[in-house]
């Protein structure tokens, strides 16, 4: 098949959406599909055999890592030459809206997918009053598609309740060859602890340092566990504020890690804490689990699809200020308990490969191409 992808975020940015896209492109091309990808400028012109067309973009003021790329005639011309069987728009915003319009006006079957819970982000930026309006805009965009894919069962249900039609679950995936327990090392533990003395309670957060990730929730955990050490891997606009929040604690701001260094960080920590309650899936949790790192995540959004409380990790209640600390204490209660969770976490991750997730996506594409626009009419 010939597949045109429109995405508001791609390389060199690194996050869960980009990880899913790069793995999807790799497996689509490996399966014999032709892929053309439109994204904000800055990405390589060729990725794993797929042609990539960068579109000039401006950073979003409140979220500078997200760039708004305005569709232009060159995009329409490239799409016309490519003649795709399916257009897939990822998180439609500006470039994605152009992709929707081009697909609809050319009667190309359209798939959209929902990865970022933007309406819930608004409250963390003091704009919660705009949430109903944003839902209406999202509904108008997504209901142009023949099929709307979500990455967790909770999001399938929520989008359906919000009036977004033709929803389906796009199964999760993780690279269990990259993220593996064998990468645990003393050298990485020392790096994560920085200038702080060694401890058998090394806590880890990996992700964007931004307001919606609610990282400051970890501070009471450190107050309750004075022997614990915390490593924050990643960067973002909230870093300066977080440096003030964690001042005086045994916290190391590590910065970005990637590849085997990132996998080694997961494998070398004693617990992965992910306080965010706005996740549509939480791919980073699955990467931690694949690396054999026991996890604590919010009992909200897509995370309960991954974490079964007390079986392969621990869940906390984001509405209870003491719950994250209690869940972390429960996870660290004994080495034996931690080992059970670690093994169960790895076992869960091994169920979800990118090849299987992409094979499911290809079936969706074939069904949509066969159905044409009849569902969206």
Tab-separated table of C-alpha atoms in Angstrom:
chain	number	residue	atom	x	y	z
A	1	UNK	CA	0.000	0.000	0.000
A	2	UNK	CA	0.928	3.655	-0.357
A	3	UNK	CA	0.471	5.537	2.910
A	4	UNK	CA	0.784	9.293	3.496
A	5	UNK	CA	1.374	10.288	7.117
A	6	UNK	CA	0.808	13.823	8.439
A	7	UNK	CA	2.227	14.496	11.893
A	8	UNK	CA	2.690	17.618	14.009
A	9	UNK	CA	5.769	16.106	15.682
A	10	UNK	CA	8.683	14.021	14.396
A	11	UNK	CA	12.452	13.781	14.583
A	12	UNK	CA	14.622	15.328	15.930
A	13	UNK	CA	12.063	15.619	18.752
A	14	UNK	CA	11.977	12.535	20.952
A	15	UNK	CA	8.813	11.484	22.769
A	16	UNK	CA	6.309	8.639	22.842
A	17	UNK	CA	4.537	9.789	19.683
A	18	UNK	CA	7.780	10.022	17.725
A	19	UNK	CA	8.850	6.595	19.000
A	20	UNK	CA	5.582	5.070	17.816
A	21	UNK	CA	5.878	6.808	14.448
A	22	UNK	CA	9.493	5.809	13.802
A	23	UNK	CA	8.803	2.181	14.715
A	24	UNK	CA	5.623	2.193	12.621
A	25	UNK	CA	7.402	3.621	9.575
A	26	UNK	CA	10.198	1.079	9.956
A	27	UNK	CA	7.791	-1.864	10.042
A	28	UNK	CA	5.542	-0.534	7.284
A	29	UNK	CA	8.510	-0.201	4.927
A	30	UNK	CA	9.810	-3.615	6.002
A	31	UNK	CA	6.401	-5.080	5.073
A	32	UNK	CA	6.679	-3.614	1.575
A	33	UNK	CA	4.548	-0.481	1.924
A	34	UNK	CA	5.497	2.905	0.435
A	35	UNK	CA	5.423	5.699	3.019
A	36	UNK	CA	5.478	9.474	2.544
A	37	UNK	CA	5.616	11.504	5.752
A	38	UNK	CA	4.845	15.222	6.183
A	39	UNK	CA	6.135	16.869	9.375
A	40	UNK	CA	7.622	20.143	10.700
A	41	UNK	CA	11.015	20.916	9.166
A	42	UNK	CA	14.177	19.607	10.821
A	43	UNK	CA	13.749	15.876	10.231
A	44	UNK	CA	15.973	13.868	7.859
A	45	UNK	CA	14.652	13.754	4.266
A	46	UNK	CA	14.704	9.954	4.317
A	47	UNK	CA	13.911	7.711	7.271
A	48	UNK	CA	14.131	3.896	7.110
A	49	UNK	CA	13.191	3.967	3.432
A	50	UNK	CA	10.337	6.457	3.807
A	51	UNK	CA	10.489	9.874	2.152
A	52	UNK	CA	10.084	12.739	4.653
A	53	UNK	CA	8.951	16.212	3.605
A	54	UNK	CA	9.665	18.936	6.147
A	55	UNK	CA	7.289	21.895	6.261
A	56	UNK	CA	8.396	25.315	7.648
A	57	UNK	CA	7.033	25.696	11.175
A	58	UNK	CA	6.803	28.063	14.136
A	59	UNK	CA	7.004	26.966	17.801
A	60	UNK	CA	3.768	27.062	19.800
A	61	UNK	CA	4.238	29.812	22.452
A	62	UNK	CA	3.035	27.786	25.450
A	63	UNK	CA	4.564	24.546	24.194
A	64	UNK	CA	7.703	25.483	22.217
A	65	UNK	CA	8.711	21.899	21.461
A	66	UNK	CA	5.498	21.553	19.444
A	67	UNK	CA	5.902	23.323	16.110
A	68	UNK	CA	3.006	24.509	13.997
A	69	UNK	CA	3.635	23.802	10.324
A	70	UNK	CA	1.353	25.566	7.868
A	71	UNK	CA	0.338	23.495	4.827
A	72	UNK	CA	1.508	25.000	1.540
A	73	UNK	CA	1.118	24.198	-2.171
A	74	UNK	CA	4.255	22.011	-2.186
A	75	UNK	CA	2.535	19.632	0.250
A	76	UNK	CA	-0.507	19.254	-1.980
A	77	UNK	CA	1.725	18.781	-5.028
A	78	UNK	CA	3.770	16.026	-3.324
A	79	UNK	CA	0.565	14.277	-2.215
A	80	UNK	CA	-0.839	14.501	-5.762
A	81	UNK	CA	2.286	12.885	-7.209
A	82	UNK	CA	2.384	10.170	-4.522
A	83	UNK	CA	-1.281	9.126	-4.989
A	84	UNK	CA	-1.676	7.388	-1.598
A	85	UNK	CA	-4.180	4.628	-0.866
A	86	UNK	CA	-4.655	6.020	2.657
A	87	UNK	CA	-3.902	9.283	4.464
A	88	UNK	CA	-3.166	8.959	8.192
A	89	UNK	CA	-3.220	12.170	10.243
A	90	UNK	CA	-1.528	11.958	13.655
A	91	UNK	CA	-2.806	14.395	16.320
A	92	UNK	CA	-4.354	16.843	13.825
A	93	UNK	CA	-3.619	20.479	14.702
A	94	UNK	CA	-2.487	22.698	11.825
A	95	UNK	CA	-0.512	20.559	9.379
A	96	UNK	CA	-2.901	17.721	10.189
A	97	UNK	CA	-5.942	19.846	9.330
A	98	UNK	CA	-4.351	20.446	5.954
A	99	UNK	CA	-3.928	16.688	5.583
A	100	UNK	CA	-7.597	16.160	6.448
A	101	UNK	CA	-8.704	18.743	3.876
A	102	UNK	CA	-6.467	17.312	1.161
A	103	UNK	CA	-7.662	13.760	1.820
A	104	UNK	CA	-11.329	14.747	1.828
A	105	UNK	CA	-11.171	16.915	-1.304
A	106	UNK	CA	-9.337	14.149	-3.183
A	107	UNK	CA	-11.573	11.397	-1.775
A	108	UNK	CA	-8.625	9.535	-0.258
A	109	UNK	CA	-9.632	7.276	2.680
A	110	UNK	CA	-8.651	9.031	5.909
A	111	UNK	CA	-7.425	7.659	9.244
A	112	UNK	CA	-6.754	9.891	12.265
A	113	UNK	CA	-5.121	8.970	15.561
A	114	UNK	CA	-5.276	10.574	19.009
A	115	UNK	CA	-2.091	10.517	21.095
A	116	UNK	CA	-1.941	13.659	23.248
A	117	UNK	CA	-4.710	14.498	25.704
A	118	UNK	CA	-4.557	18.217	24.927
A	119	UNK	CA	-7.887	19.148	26.602
A	120	UNK	CA	-6.492	17.942	29.936
A	121	UNK	CA	-3.244	19.855	29.384
A	122	UNK	CA	-5.124	23.164	29.381
A	123	UNK	CA	-5.743	23.178	33.140
A	124	UNK	CA	-1.991	22.941	33.772
A	125	UNK	CA	-1.467	26.110	31.716
A	126	UNK	CA	-4.275	28.102	33.337
A	127	UNK	CA	-6.669	27.702	30.393
A	128	UNK	CA	-9.059	25.046	31.644
A	129	UNK	CA	-12.031	27.201	30.632
A	130	UNK	CA	-11.190	26.464	26.981
A	131	UNK	CA	-11.526	22.685	27.365
A	132	UNK	CA	-15.118	22.432	26.002
A	133	UNK	CA	-14.153	24.515	22.952
A	134	UNK	CA	-11.111	22.342	22.258
A	135	UNK	CA	-13.242	19.195	22.432
A	136	UNK	CA	-15.587	20.684	19.826
A	137	UNK	CA	-12.653	21.473	17.538
A	138	UNK	CA	-11.220	17.976	17.997
A	139	UNK	CA	-14.604	16.418	17.291
A	140	UNK	CA	-14.983	18.444	14.088
A	141	UNK	CA	-11.526	17.357	12.880
A	142	UNK	CA	-11.641	13.683	13.882
A	143	UNK	CA	-15.146	13.104	12.544
A	144	UNK	CA	-13.835	13.738	9.036
A	145	UNK	CA	-11.992	10.398	9.301
A	146	UNK	CA	-13.223	6.939	8.367
A	147	UNK	CA	-11.437	5.601	11.444
A	148	UNK	CA	-10.084	7.214	14.633
A	149	UNK	CA	-7.395	5.265	16.454
A	150	UNK	CA	-6.635	5.577	20.172
A	151	UNK	CA	-3.749	3.991	22.055
A	152	UNK	CA	-5.695	2.851	25.138
A	153	UNK	CA	-9.154	1.479	25.862
A	154	UNK	CA	-9.904	4.382	28.215
A	155	UNK	CA	-9.286	6.890	25.424
A	156	UNK	CA	-11.458	4.896	23.004
A	157	UNK	CA	-14.283	5.205	25.522
A	158	UNK	CA	-13.677	8.888	26.292
A	159	UNK	CA	-13.504	9.977	22.662
A	160	UNK	CA	-16.677	8.035	21.911
A	161	UNK	CA	-18.431	9.760	24.815
A	162	UNK	CA	-17.233	13.125	23.487
A	163	UNK	CA	-18.919	12.490	20.160
A	164	UNK	CA	-15.920	11.329	18.125
A	165	UNK	CA	-17.089	8.499	15.876
A	166	UNK	CA	-15.603	5.298	14.467
A	167	UNK	CA	-13.013	4.799	17.237
A	168	UNK	CA	-10.790	1.734	17.603
A	169	UNK	CA	-7.847	0.637	19.733
A	170	UNK	CA	-4.371	0.729	18.158
A	171	UNK	CA	-2.436	-1.715	20.292
A	172	UNK	CA	0.669	-0.696	22.202
A	173	UNK	CA	4.217	-1.647	21.314
A	174	UNK	CA	7.675	-1.560	22.866
A	175	UNK	CA	11.197	-2.495	21.784
A	176	UNK	CA	12.014	-5.381	24.126
A	177	UNK	CA	15.407	-5.895	22.473
A	178	UNK	CA	16.533	-2.338	23.215
A	179	UNK	CA	14.922	-2.099	26.662
A	180	UNK	CA	16.098	-5.102	28.670
A	181	UNK	CA	17.115	-5.864	32.285
A	182	UNK	CA	20.620	-6.975	31.264
A	183	UNK	CA	21.657	-3.342	30.762
A	184	UNK	CA	21.633	-2.660	34.523
A	185	UNK	CA	25.048	-1.319	35.553
A	186	UNK	CA	26.782	0.218	38.545
A	187	UNK	CA	28.296	2.898	36.315
A	188	UNK	CA	24.854	4.061	35.187
A	189	UNK	CA	23.569	4.039	38.781
A	190	UNK	CA	26.451	6.310	39.793
A	191	UNK	CA	25.680	8.619	36.896
A	192	UNK	CA	22.003	8.799	37.841
A	193	UNK	CA	22.825	9.507	41.499
A	194	UNK	CA	25.254	12.264	40.533
A	195	UNK	CA	27.001	13.747	43.546
A	196	UNK	CA	24.710	11.993	46.040
A	197	UNK	CA	25.853	8.928	48.041
A	198	UNK	CA	24.803	5.452	46.946
A	199	UNK	CA	21.426	4.114	48.032
A	200	UNK	CA	19.304	1.034	47.418
A	201	UNK	CA	16.332	3.295	46.574
A	202	UNK	CA	17.110	4.964	43.257
A	203	UNK	CA	13.934	6.534	41.867
A	204	UNK	CA	13.723	7.502	38.205
A	205	UNK	CA	11.572	9.783	36.055
A	206	UNK	CA	12.020	9.910	32.282
A	207	UNK	CA	10.161	12.362	30.086
A	208	UNK	CA	9.513	15.982	29.273
A	209	UNK	CA	10.024	18.425	32.154
A	210	UNK	CA	6.739	20.265	31.710
A	211	UNK	CA	3.823	21.366	33.853
A	212	UNK	CA	1.343	18.737	32.676
A	213	UNK	CA	3.678	15.896	33.767
A	214	UNK	CA	3.111	16.896	37.433
A	215	UNK	CA	6.675	15.975	38.411
A	216	UNK	CA	6.540	18.091	41.590
A	217	UNK	CA	4.291	15.374	43.047
A	218	UNK	CA	7.478	13.348	43.621
A	219	UNK	CA	8.833	15.829	46.183
A	220	UNK	CA	6.727	14.426	49.113
A	221	UNK	CA	8.021	10.948	48.232
A	222	UNK	CA	11.591	12.135	48.844
A	223	UNK	CA	10.509	13.769	52.109
A	224	UNK	CA	9.054	10.438	53.261
A	225	UNK	CA	12.096	8.455	52.063
A	226	UNK	CA	15.194	10.419	53.127
A	227	UNK	CA	17.470	7.605	51.940
A	228	UNK	CA	16.029	7.713	48.399
A	229	UNK	CA	17.743	9.273	45.399
A	230	UNK	CA	15.889	10.720	42.400
A	231	UNK	CA	17.105	11.025	38.819
A	232	UNK	CA	15.140	13.194	36.378
A	233	UNK	CA	16.004	12.251	32.791
A	234	UNK	CA	14.847	14.688	30.131
A	235	UNK	CA	14.461	18.420	29.748
A	236	UNK	CA	11.803	21.000	29.063
A	237	UNK	CA	10.341	24.404	29.924
A	238	UNK	CA	9.533	23.489	33.538
A	239	UNK	CA	13.107	22.623	34.490
A	240	UNK	CA	13.961	25.884	36.290
A	241	UNK	CA	10.803	25.608	38.384
A	242	UNK	CA	11.540	21.979	39.201
A	243	UNK	CA	15.089	22.843	40.290
A	244	UNK	CA	13.509	25.100	42.922
A	245	UNK	CA	10.952	22.451	43.922
A	246	UNK	CA	13.639	19.798	44.474
A	247	UNK	CA	16.235	22.104	46.004
A	248	UNK	CA	17.824	20.474	49.059
A	249	UNK	CA	16.877	16.934	48.013
A	250	UNK	CA	19.018	14.130	46.592
A	251	UNK	CA	17.889	14.850	43.032
A	252	UNK	CA	20.012	14.743	39.878
A	253	UNK	CA	18.910	16.508	36.704
A	254	UNK	CA	20.465	14.193	34.134
A	255	UNK	CA	19.271	15.788	30.887
A	256	UNK	CA	18.404	13.851	27.755
A	257	UNK	CA	19.486	10.244	27.292
A	258	UNK	CA	18.801	8.068	24.280
A	259	UNK	CA	19.393	4.612	22.865
A	260	UNK	CA	21.171	2.133	25.093
A	261	UNK	CA	22.025	4.863	27.607
A	262	UNK	CA	18.330	5.461	28.185
A	263	UNK	CA	17.624	1.733	28.303
A	264	UNK	CA	20.477	1.347	30.806
A	265	UNK	CA	19.002	4.096	32.983
A	266	UNK	CA	15.670	2.271	33.166
A	267	UNK	CA	17.386	-1.036	33.959
A	268	UNK	CA	19.618	0.504	36.648
A	269	UNK	CA	16.902	2.198	38.734
A	270	UNK	CA	14.957	0.604	41.585
A	271	UNK	CA	11.618	2.217	40.754
A	272	UNK	CA	10.204	4.322	37.943
A	273	UNK	CA	7.812	7.066	39.066
A	274	UNK	CA	5.469	8.571	36.506
A	275	UNK	CA	3.068	10.983	38.231
A	276	UNK	CA	1.351	12.326	35.088
A	277	UNK	CA	-2.424	11.864	35.036
A	278	UNK	CA	-2.916	13.122	31.447
A	279	UNK	CA	-1.459	10.190	29.502
A	280	UNK	CA	-3.318	8.576	26.621
A	281	UNK	CA	-1.020	5.549	26.997
A	282	UNK	CA	2.306	6.227	28.727
A	283	UNK	CA	4.773	4.441	26.427
A	284	UNK	CA	7.639	5.363	28.734
A	285	UNK	CA	6.080	3.152	31.433
A	286	UNK	CA	6.139	0.201	29.063
A	287	UNK	CA	9.801	0.901	28.263
A	288	UNK	CA	10.608	0.898	31.983
A	289	UNK	CA	8.750	-2.382	32.414
A	290	UNK	CA	10.608	-3.941	29.481
A	291	UNK	CA	13.880	-2.954	31.185
A	292	UNK	CA	12.750	-4.698	34.377
A	293	UNK	CA	12.191	-1.524	36.390
A	294	UNK	CA	9.146	-1.668	38.707
A	295	UNK	CA	6.775	1.233	38.007
A	296	UNK	CA	4.380	3.547	39.820
A	297	UNK	CA	1.838	5.302	37.623
A	298	UNK	CA	-1.439	7.178	37.919
A	299	UNK	CA	-4.689	5.248	37.985
A	300	UNK	CA	-5.938	7.524	35.216
A	301	UNK	CA	-6.022	7.723	31.419
A	302	UNK	CA	-4.299	4.946	29.514
A	303	UNK	CA	-1.938	3.851	32.278
A	304	UNK	CA	-4.248	1.173	33.807
A	305	UNK	CA	-4.176	-0.510	30.383
A	306	UNK	CA	-0.492	-1.186	31.025
A	307	UNK	CA	-0.134	-1.448	34.805
A	308	UNK	CA	-2.127	-3.895	36.912
A	309	UNK	CA	-1.878	-2.694	40.506
A	310	UNK	CA	0.107	-5.063	42.713
A	311	UNK	CA	0.798	-7.454	39.829
A	312	UNK	CA	3.276	-5.779	37.444
A	313	UNK	CA	3.518	-2.371	39.132
A	314	UNK	CA	1.670	-0.005	41.448
A	315	UNK	CA	-1.026	2.564	40.725
A	316	UNK	CA	-1.692	5.714	42.698
A	317	UNK	CA	-4.772	7.936	42.975
A	318	UNK	CA	-3.985	11.395	41.522
A	319	UNK	CA	-6.799	12.900	43.595
A	320	UNK	CA	-5.105	11.819	46.857
A	321	UNK	CA	-1.991	13.840	47.735
A	322	UNK	CA	-0.548	11.016	49.850
A	323	UNK	CA	-1.230	8.227	47.359
A	324	UNK	CA	1.968	8.477	45.284
A	325	UNK	CA	4.097	8.216	48.416
A	326	UNK	CA	2.067	5.256	49.680
A	327	UNK	CA	2.333	3.433	46.344
A	328	UNK	CA	6.103	3.991	46.220
A	329	UNK	CA	6.510	2.693	49.769
A	330	UNK	CA	4.455	-0.348	48.821
A	331	UNK	CA	6.674	-1.029	45.817
A	332	UNK	CA	9.880	-0.667	47.828
A	333	UNK	CA	8.566	-2.653	50.811
A	334	UNK	CA	10.931	-5.602	50.305
A	335	UNK	CA	13.520	-6.817	47.793
A	336	UNK	CA	11.415	-9.937	47.227
A	337	UNK	CA	8.331	-7.878	46.390
A	338	UNK	CA	10.313	-5.649	44.057
A	339	UNK	CA	11.721	-8.689	42.249
A	340	UNK	CA	8.227	-10.127	41.717
A	341	UNK	CA	7.034	-6.874	40.209
A	342	UNK	CA	10.157	-6.584	38.069
A	343	UNK	CA	9.686	-10.035	36.531
A	344	UNK	CA	5.967	-9.508	35.966
A	345	UNK	CA	6.658	-6.127	34.353
A	346	UNK	CA	9.097	-7.639	31.875
A	347	UNK	CA	6.642	-10.454	31.120
A	348	UNK	CA	3.885	-7.917	30.343
A	349	UNK	CA	6.169	-5.901	28.058
A	350	UNK	CA	7.143	-9.009	26.104
A	351	UNK	CA	3.520	-9.333	24.976
A	352	UNK	CA	3.683	-6.104	22.979
A	353	UNK	CA	6.034	-5.863	20.003
A	354	UNK	CA	6.062	-3.170	17.336
A	355	UNK	CA	5.693	-5.778	14.601
A	356	UNK	CA	2.327	-6.858	16.009
A	357	UNK	CA	1.131	-3.269	16.482
A	358	UNK	CA	2.052	-2.381	12.899
A	359	UNK	CA	0.464	-5.551	11.489
A	360	UNK	CA	-2.774	-4.491	13.198
A	361	UNK	CA	-2.420	-0.980	11.719
A	362	UNK	CA	-1.939	-2.413	8.226
A	363	UNK	CA	-5.192	-4.367	8.642
A	364	UNK	CA	-6.920	-1.107	9.583
A	365	UNK	CA	-5.466	0.569	6.497
A	366	UNK	CA	-6.679	-2.230	4.213
A	367	UNK	CA	-10.164	-2.127	5.724
A	368	UNK	CA	-10.352	1.669	5.375
A	369	UNK	CA	-9.052	1.611	1.796
A	370	UNK	CA	-11.673	-1.007	0.968
A	371	UNK	CA	-14.488	0.917	2.650
A	372	UNK	CA	-13.575	4.217	0.984
A	373	UNK	CA	-15.391	7.211	2.422
A	374	UNK	CA	-18.721	5.525	3.139
A	375	UNK	CA	-18.338	5.645	6.938
A	376	UNK	CA	-17.418	9.334	6.922
A	377	UNK	CA	-20.195	10.398	4.573
